[in-house]
Tab-separated table of C-alpha atoms in Angstrom:
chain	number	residue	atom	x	y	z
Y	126	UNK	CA	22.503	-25.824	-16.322
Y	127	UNK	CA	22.626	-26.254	-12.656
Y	128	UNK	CA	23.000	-22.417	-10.956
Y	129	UNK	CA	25.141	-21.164	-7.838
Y	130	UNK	CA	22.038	-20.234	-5.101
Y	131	UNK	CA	22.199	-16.991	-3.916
Y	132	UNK	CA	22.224	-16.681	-0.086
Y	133	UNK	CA	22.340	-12.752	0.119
Y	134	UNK	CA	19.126	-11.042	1.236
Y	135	UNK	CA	19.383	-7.816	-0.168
Y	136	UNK	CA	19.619	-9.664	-3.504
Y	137	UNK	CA	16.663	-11.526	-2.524
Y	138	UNK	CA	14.495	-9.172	-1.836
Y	139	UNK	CA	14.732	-7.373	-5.256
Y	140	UNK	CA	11.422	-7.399	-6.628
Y	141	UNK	CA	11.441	-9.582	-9.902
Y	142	UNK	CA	10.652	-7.970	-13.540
Y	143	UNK	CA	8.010	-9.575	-15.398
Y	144	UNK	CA	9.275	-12.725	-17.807
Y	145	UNK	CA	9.207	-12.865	-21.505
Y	146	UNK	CA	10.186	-15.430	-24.156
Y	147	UNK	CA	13.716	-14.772	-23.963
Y	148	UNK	CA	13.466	-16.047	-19.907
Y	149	UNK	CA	12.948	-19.245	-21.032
Y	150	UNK	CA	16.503	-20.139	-20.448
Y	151	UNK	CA	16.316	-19.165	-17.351
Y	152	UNK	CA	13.597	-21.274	-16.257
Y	153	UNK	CA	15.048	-24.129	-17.790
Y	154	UNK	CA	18.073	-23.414	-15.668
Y	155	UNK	CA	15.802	-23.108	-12.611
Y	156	UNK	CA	14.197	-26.334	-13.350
Y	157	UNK	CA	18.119	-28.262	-13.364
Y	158	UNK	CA	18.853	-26.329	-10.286
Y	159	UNK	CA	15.409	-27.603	-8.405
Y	160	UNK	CA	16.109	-30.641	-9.373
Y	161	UNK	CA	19.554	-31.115	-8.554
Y	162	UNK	CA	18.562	-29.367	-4.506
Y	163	UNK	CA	15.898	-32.068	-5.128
Y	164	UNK	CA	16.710	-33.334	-1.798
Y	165	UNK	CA	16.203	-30.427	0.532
Y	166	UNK	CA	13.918	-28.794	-1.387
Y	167	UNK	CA	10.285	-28.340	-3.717
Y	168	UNK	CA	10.377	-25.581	-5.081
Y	169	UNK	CA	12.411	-22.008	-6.518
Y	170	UNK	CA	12.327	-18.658	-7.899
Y	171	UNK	CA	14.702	-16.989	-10.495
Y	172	UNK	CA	15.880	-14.748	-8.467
Y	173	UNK	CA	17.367	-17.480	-5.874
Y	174	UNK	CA	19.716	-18.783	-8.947
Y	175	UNK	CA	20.454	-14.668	-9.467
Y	176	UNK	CA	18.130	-14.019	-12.276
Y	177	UNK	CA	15.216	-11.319	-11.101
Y	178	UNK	CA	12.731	-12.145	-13.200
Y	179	UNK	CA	9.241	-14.055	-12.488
Y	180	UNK	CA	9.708	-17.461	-13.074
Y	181	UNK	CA	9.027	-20.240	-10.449
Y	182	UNK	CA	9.350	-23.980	-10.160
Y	183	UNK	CA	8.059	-27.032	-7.705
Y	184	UNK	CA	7.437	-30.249	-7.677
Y	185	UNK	CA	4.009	-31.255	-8.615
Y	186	UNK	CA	2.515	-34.875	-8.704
Y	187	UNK	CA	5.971	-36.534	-9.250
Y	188	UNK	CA	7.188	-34.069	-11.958
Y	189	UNK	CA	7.577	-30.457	-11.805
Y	190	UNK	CA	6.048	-27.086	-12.935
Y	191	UNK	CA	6.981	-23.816	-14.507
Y	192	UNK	CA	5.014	-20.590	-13.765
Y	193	UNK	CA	6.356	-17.630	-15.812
Y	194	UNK	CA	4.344	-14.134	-14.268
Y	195	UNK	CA	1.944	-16.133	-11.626
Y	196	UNK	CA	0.035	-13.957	-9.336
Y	197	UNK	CA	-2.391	-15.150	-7.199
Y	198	UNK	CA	-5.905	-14.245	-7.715
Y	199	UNK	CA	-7.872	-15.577	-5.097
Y	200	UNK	CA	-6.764	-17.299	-1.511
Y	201	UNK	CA	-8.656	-19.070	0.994
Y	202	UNK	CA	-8.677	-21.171	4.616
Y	203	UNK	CA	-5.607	-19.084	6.083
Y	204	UNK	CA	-3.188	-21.023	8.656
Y	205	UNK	CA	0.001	-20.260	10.503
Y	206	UNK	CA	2.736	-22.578	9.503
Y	207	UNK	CA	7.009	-22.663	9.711
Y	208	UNK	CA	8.568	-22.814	6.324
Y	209	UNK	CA	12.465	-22.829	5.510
Y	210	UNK	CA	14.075	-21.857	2.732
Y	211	UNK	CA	17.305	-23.339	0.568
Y	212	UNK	CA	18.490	-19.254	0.125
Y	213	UNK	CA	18.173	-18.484	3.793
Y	214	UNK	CA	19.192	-20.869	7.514
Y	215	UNK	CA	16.575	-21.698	10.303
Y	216	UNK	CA	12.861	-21.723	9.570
Y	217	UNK	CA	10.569	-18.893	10.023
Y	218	UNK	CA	6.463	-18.569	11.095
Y	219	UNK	CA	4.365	-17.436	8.154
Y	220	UNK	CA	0.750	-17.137	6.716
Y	221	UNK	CA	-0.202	-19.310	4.350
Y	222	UNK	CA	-3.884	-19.975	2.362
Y	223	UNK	CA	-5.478	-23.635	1.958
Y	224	UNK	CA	-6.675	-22.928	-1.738
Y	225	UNK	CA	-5.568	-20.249	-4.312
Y	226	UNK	CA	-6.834	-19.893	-7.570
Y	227	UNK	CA	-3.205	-18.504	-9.979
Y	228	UNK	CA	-2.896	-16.983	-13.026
Y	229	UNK	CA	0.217	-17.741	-14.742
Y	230	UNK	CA	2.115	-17.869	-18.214
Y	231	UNK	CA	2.872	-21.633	-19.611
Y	232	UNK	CA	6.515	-22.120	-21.231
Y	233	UNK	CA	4.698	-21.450	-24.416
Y	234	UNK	CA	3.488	-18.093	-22.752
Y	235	UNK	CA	-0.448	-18.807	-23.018
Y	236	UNK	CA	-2.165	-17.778	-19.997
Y	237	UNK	CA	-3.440	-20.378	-17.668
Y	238	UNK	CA	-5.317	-20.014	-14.816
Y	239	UNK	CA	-5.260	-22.752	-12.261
Y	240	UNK	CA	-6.585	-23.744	-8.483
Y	241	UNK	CA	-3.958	-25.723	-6.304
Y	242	UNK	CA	-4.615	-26.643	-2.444
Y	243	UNK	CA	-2.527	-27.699	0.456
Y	244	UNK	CA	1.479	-28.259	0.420
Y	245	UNK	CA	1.644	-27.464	-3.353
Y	246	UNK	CA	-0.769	-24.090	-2.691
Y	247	UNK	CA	2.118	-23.125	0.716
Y	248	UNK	CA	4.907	-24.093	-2.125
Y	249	UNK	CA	3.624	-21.798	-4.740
Y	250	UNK	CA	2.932	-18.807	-1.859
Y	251	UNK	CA	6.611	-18.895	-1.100
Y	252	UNK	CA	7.650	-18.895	-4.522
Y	253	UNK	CA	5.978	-15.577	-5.280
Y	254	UNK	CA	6.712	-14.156	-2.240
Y	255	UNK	CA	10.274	-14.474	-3.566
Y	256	UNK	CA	9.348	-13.093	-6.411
Y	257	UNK	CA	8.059	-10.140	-4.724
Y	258	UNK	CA	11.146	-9.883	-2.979
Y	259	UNK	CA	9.060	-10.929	0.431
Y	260	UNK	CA	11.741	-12.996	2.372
Y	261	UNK	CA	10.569	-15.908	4.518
């Protein structure tokens, strides 16, 4: 089901609670909402649809991705770059890596571990900075 986005920071920079089996709903309602912002944007975290738990979504290859519980284990190549948000106006300057290695729970809740470089690495680092509550 396509969510309302939230737009208030102090909501937004909640730290998210770890996801279970029973978030799975959630992220499916994450996933409708991604795609229907589609236009404007690539990727979200629970907790911009008003859910603070750790579940994020992007685009990938043509289709899209759920992470339940990433966390990044290793990043590399750091670069300044201007990212906006669909929760929050304007764009801001960040820090961003080139390559990050995540470990992260599949819908099924298996652990995966994973490398990803580039746009899709900057997508993810913005994702669980919202997760962290770290507003862009």
């Amino acid at each position: 089901m396509i969510k309302e986005i939230i737009h208030d920071p102090f909501r937004l920079s909640i730290k998210s609670t770890p996801a279970d089996a029973e978030d799975v709903d959630t992220a499916k309602d994450l996933l409708d909402t991604l795609i229907a912002n589609a236009e404007g944007c690539v990727g979200m975290a629970a907790n911009m649809i008003g859910v603070n738990k750790n579940i994020i979504v992007f685009a990938l290859n043509g289709g899209y991705m759920t992470m339940f519980n990433p966390v990044i284990l290793r990043a590399s190549s750091p670069y300044e770059t201007e990212e906006g948000c669909l929760s929050l106006s304007g764009k801001r300057k960040t820090k961003r890596y080139r390559s990050i290695k995540v470990r992260y729970q599949d819908e099924l809740f298996r652990v995966r571990i994973k490398s990803f470089e580039g746009f899709t690495a900057q997508i993810i680092q913005h994702e669980i900075d919202h997760t962290n509550g770290i507003l862009i």
